[in-house]
Short mmCIF file of C-alpha atoms in Angstrom, two decimals:
data_model
loop_
_atom_site.label_atom_id
_atom_site.label_comp_id
_atom_site.label_asym_id
_atom_site.label_seq_id
_atom_site.Cartn_x
_atom_site.Cartn_y
_atom_site.Cartn_z
CA MET A 14 -0.13 0.04 0.09
CA SER A 15 1.39 3.35 -1.00
CA GLU A 16 1.31 6.46 1.17
CA LYS A 17 -0.46 9.53 0.07
CA PRO A 18 2.07 12.43 -0.14
CA LYS A 19 1.47 14.93 2.29
CA GLN A 20 0.15 18.37 1.06
CA GLN A 21 2.90 20.99 1.60
CA ARG A 22 1.60 23.65 3.91
CA PRO A 23 3.09 27.20 4.51
CA SER A 24 5.13 27.38 7.75
CA MET A 25 3.11 30.40 8.86
CA GLN A 26 0.19 32.33 7.52
CA PHE A 27 -1.31 35.69 8.78
CA PHE A 28 -4.82 36.85 8.59
CA TYR A 29 -6.40 40.29 9.09
CA GLY A 30 -10.06 41.09 10.30
CA GLN A 31 -10.39 43.50 7.70
CA HIS A 32 -10.25 40.50 5.14
CA ALA A 33 -12.91 38.44 6.90
CA SER A 34 -15.85 37.19 4.95
CA GLU A 35 -19.23 35.58 5.49
CA PRO A 36 -19.33 31.94 5.23
CA ASP A 37 -20.45 30.41 2.02
CA PRO A 38 -22.88 27.85 1.80
CA GLU A 39 -20.33 25.20 0.58
CA MET A 40 -18.37 25.83 3.80
CA MET A 41 -21.28 24.94 6.00
CA PRO A 42 -23.97 23.40 4.01
CA ARG A 43 -27.62 23.08 6.12
CA GLU A 44 -28.76 19.36 6.57
CA GLY A 45 -31.43 17.46 8.06
CA ILE A 46 -34.06 19.63 6.73
CA ASP A 47 -36.93 17.14 7.38
CA ASN A 48 -40.71 18.02 7.96
CA SER A 49 -40.13 19.18 11.57
CA VAL A 50 -37.35 21.59 10.59
CA LEU A 51 -39.80 22.68 7.61
CA ALA A 52 -42.46 23.28 10.22
CA GLY A 53 -40.01 25.30 12.42
CA LEU A 54 -38.87 27.12 9.62
CA ALA A 55 -42.58 28.11 8.80
CA THR A 56 -42.91 29.28 12.35
CA LEU A 57 -39.99 31.69 11.98
CA ASP A 58 -41.34 32.91 8.48
CA ARG A 59 -44.88 33.77 10.06
CA ALA A 60 -43.04 35.79 12.70
CA GLY A 61 -41.19 37.57 9.86
CA VAL A 62 -37.75 36.49 10.89
CA THR A 63 -35.21 37.60 8.40
CA ALA A 64 -31.98 35.56 8.17
CA GLY A 65 -28.84 37.52 9.43
CA VAL A 66 -30.79 39.74 11.77
CA GLY A 67 -29.36 39.62 15.14
CA GLU A 68 -26.17 37.81 14.27
CA ARG A 69 -22.90 38.20 12.19
CA ASN A 70 -20.74 35.25 11.22
CA ARG A 71 -17.07 36.06 9.67
CA VAL A 72 -14.69 33.49 8.50
CA MET A 73 -11.28 34.77 9.90
CA PHE A 74 -9.22 32.05 8.40
CA CYS A 75 -9.55 29.01 6.30
CA GLU A 76 -6.94 27.05 4.58
CA PRO A 77 -7.44 26.58 1.02
CA GLY A 78 -8.67 23.07 -0.10
CA ASP A 79 -10.93 20.44 1.66
CA THR A 80 -8.87 19.80 4.83
CA GLY A 81 -6.93 22.10 7.34
CA MET A 82 -7.94 24.75 9.92
CA SER A 83 -10.71 27.34 9.95
CA LEU A 84 -11.69 30.01 12.22
CA LEU A 85 -14.90 31.89 12.61
CA HIS A 86 -16.00 34.84 14.59
CA LEU A 87 -19.49 34.76 15.43
CA TRP A 88 -21.31 37.97 17.20
CA PHE A 89 -24.94 37.10 18.28
CA LYS A 90 -26.93 40.25 19.78
CA SER A 91 -28.73 40.51 23.08
CA ASN A 92 -30.90 37.48 23.92
CA TYR A 93 -30.37 35.92 20.55
CA VAL A 94 -31.48 32.23 20.40
CA LEU A 95 -29.96 29.52 18.19
CA PRO A 96 -31.75 26.39 17.10
CA PHE A 97 -30.31 22.97 18.34
CA HIS A 98 -27.90 21.65 15.82
CA SER A 99 -24.85 19.72 15.36
CA HIS A 100 -21.83 19.36 13.02
CA ASN A 101 -20.04 16.69 11.55
CA VAL A 102 -16.63 17.83 13.11
CA ASP A 103 -15.38 18.77 16.67
CA CYS A 104 -15.42 22.43 17.30
CA LEU A 105 -13.79 24.59 20.23
CA TYR A 106 -15.61 27.60 21.37
CA TYR A 107 -13.83 30.48 23.06
CA VAL A 108 -16.00 33.66 24.39
CA ILE A 109 -14.30 36.96 23.52
CA GLY A 110 -16.95 39.20 24.62
CA GLY A 111 -20.41 38.93 26.49
CA GLU A 112 -22.03 35.68 27.90
CA LEU A 113 -23.77 32.85 26.42
CA HIS A 114 -26.36 30.26 28.32
CA ILE A 115 -26.13 26.76 27.38
CA GLY A 116 -28.36 24.49 29.51
CA SER A 117 -27.83 25.63 33.02
CA ARG A 118 -24.43 27.08 32.54
CA VAL A 119 -23.24 30.72 31.85
CA ILE A 120 -20.08 30.79 29.68
CA ARG A 121 -18.53 34.19 30.20
CA THR A 122 -15.75 36.14 28.43
CA GLY A 123 -12.57 34.12 28.84
CA ASP A 124 -14.55 30.88 29.03
CA GLY A 125 -15.16 28.27 26.41
CA PHE A 126 -16.37 24.96 25.58
CA PHE A 127 -15.80 21.97 23.32
CA VAL A 128 -18.46 20.36 21.13
CA PRO A 129 -17.37 16.81 19.52
CA ALA A 130 -18.70 15.88 16.12
CA GLY A 131 -22.30 14.90 16.14
CA GLN A 132 -23.38 16.39 19.61
CA ALA A 133 -26.44 18.30 19.27
CA TYR A 134 -26.31 21.88 21.19
CA GLY A 135 -27.90 25.17 21.28
CA TYR A 136 -27.41 28.07 23.01
CA GLU A 137 -28.60 31.61 23.77
CA ALA A 138 -26.68 35.13 23.82
CA GLY A 139 -26.65 36.92 27.15
CA PRO A 140 -28.29 40.27 27.80
CA ASP A 141 -25.43 42.05 26.05
CA GLY A 142 -24.91 39.53 23.39
CA VAL A 143 -21.87 37.32 23.03
CA GLU A 144 -19.03 37.06 20.69
CA VAL A 145 -17.29 33.79 20.12
CA LEU A 146 -14.43 32.23 18.21
CA GLU A 147 -15.10 28.77 16.56
CA PHE A 148 -11.86 26.87 16.03
CA ARG A 149 -12.24 23.61 13.78
CA ASN A 150 -9.71 21.37 12.18
CA ALA A 151 -11.77 21.47 9.10
CA THR A 152 -12.53 23.79 6.23
CA ARG A 153 -15.96 22.35 5.54
CA PHE A 154 -18.46 21.06 7.95
CA ASN A 155 -22.16 20.48 8.09
CA LEU A 156 -24.99 22.32 9.98
CA LEU A 157 -27.39 19.38 10.90
CA PHE A 158 -30.58 20.80 12.63
CA GLY A 159 -31.93 18.53 15.26
CA ALA A 160 -33.91 18.08 18.53
CA ASN A 161 -35.79 21.33 17.97
CA ASP A 162 -39.41 20.90 19.22
CA GLU A 163 -42.20 23.53 18.54
CA ALA A 164 -41.41 25.43 21.68
CA ARG A 165 -37.88 25.90 20.56
CA TRP A 166 -38.81 27.25 17.20
CA GLN A 167 -41.44 29.42 18.73
CA ARG A 168 -38.75 30.83 21.44
CA ILE A 169 -36.39 31.86 18.33
CA ALA A 170 -39.37 33.36 16.61
CA ASP A 171 -40.45 35.38 20.08
CA ALA A 172 -36.75 36.58 20.47
CA TYR A 173 -36.94 37.91 16.95
CA THR A 174 -40.00 39.61 17.36
CA GLU A 175 -39.22 41.28 20.51
CA ARG A 176 -35.74 42.18 20.04
CA ALA A 177 -35.40 42.96 15.90
CA LEU A 178 -35.69 46.61 16.29
CA ILE A 179 -33.15 46.64 19.45
CA TRP A 180 -30.84 44.51 17.61
CA ALA A 181 -30.68 46.93 14.58
CA GLU A 182 -29.35 49.62 17.11
CA GLU A 183 -26.78 47.18 18.65
CA THR A 184 -23.76 48.12 16.36
CA VAL A 185 -20.67 47.52 18.59
CA PRO A 186 -19.96 44.06 19.45
CA PRO A 187 -19.29 43.37 23.45
CA SER A 188 -15.49 42.76 22.99
CA GLU A 189 -15.35 46.51 21.56
CA ARG A 190 -17.35 48.14 24.29
CA GLY A 191 -15.55 50.02 27.11
CA SER A 192 -15.71 48.45 30.78
#
């Protein structure tokens, strides 16, 4: 059996925030869109939820090709609610501003958590929002919806209805606010 030649990687790579971009659908395709997810998305549609309102996702770094490291910067505004979901790769999260609530835990600036591939999770941004860095040893990974009942979808819709106008006024992420 012959070994595959290792891909040559640069010894060091630099990235700059000003060059960050939104993730493209090929980087993180949505999967698991079954009837329950369609019903949940219909709930969001009836509430007038617009994709991207209350959140900002930026790709800070992504190695070229199908393998390698990626780093995303996510900002979820005050009391934003994420649906339960999983990914097909491990993910390490580090909070750089604000706080998030995951189950009964509060994860604050300087804290983080690890989610193994296939583990469903969801969280809510705290009252000042939350900024997280997502580290993955993958350049492509899925977003698989799961474990969202009607009440969870309604909670997401209610947060949007109550906060969309407030989110529009939130223009400075937690990490850039004065203490």
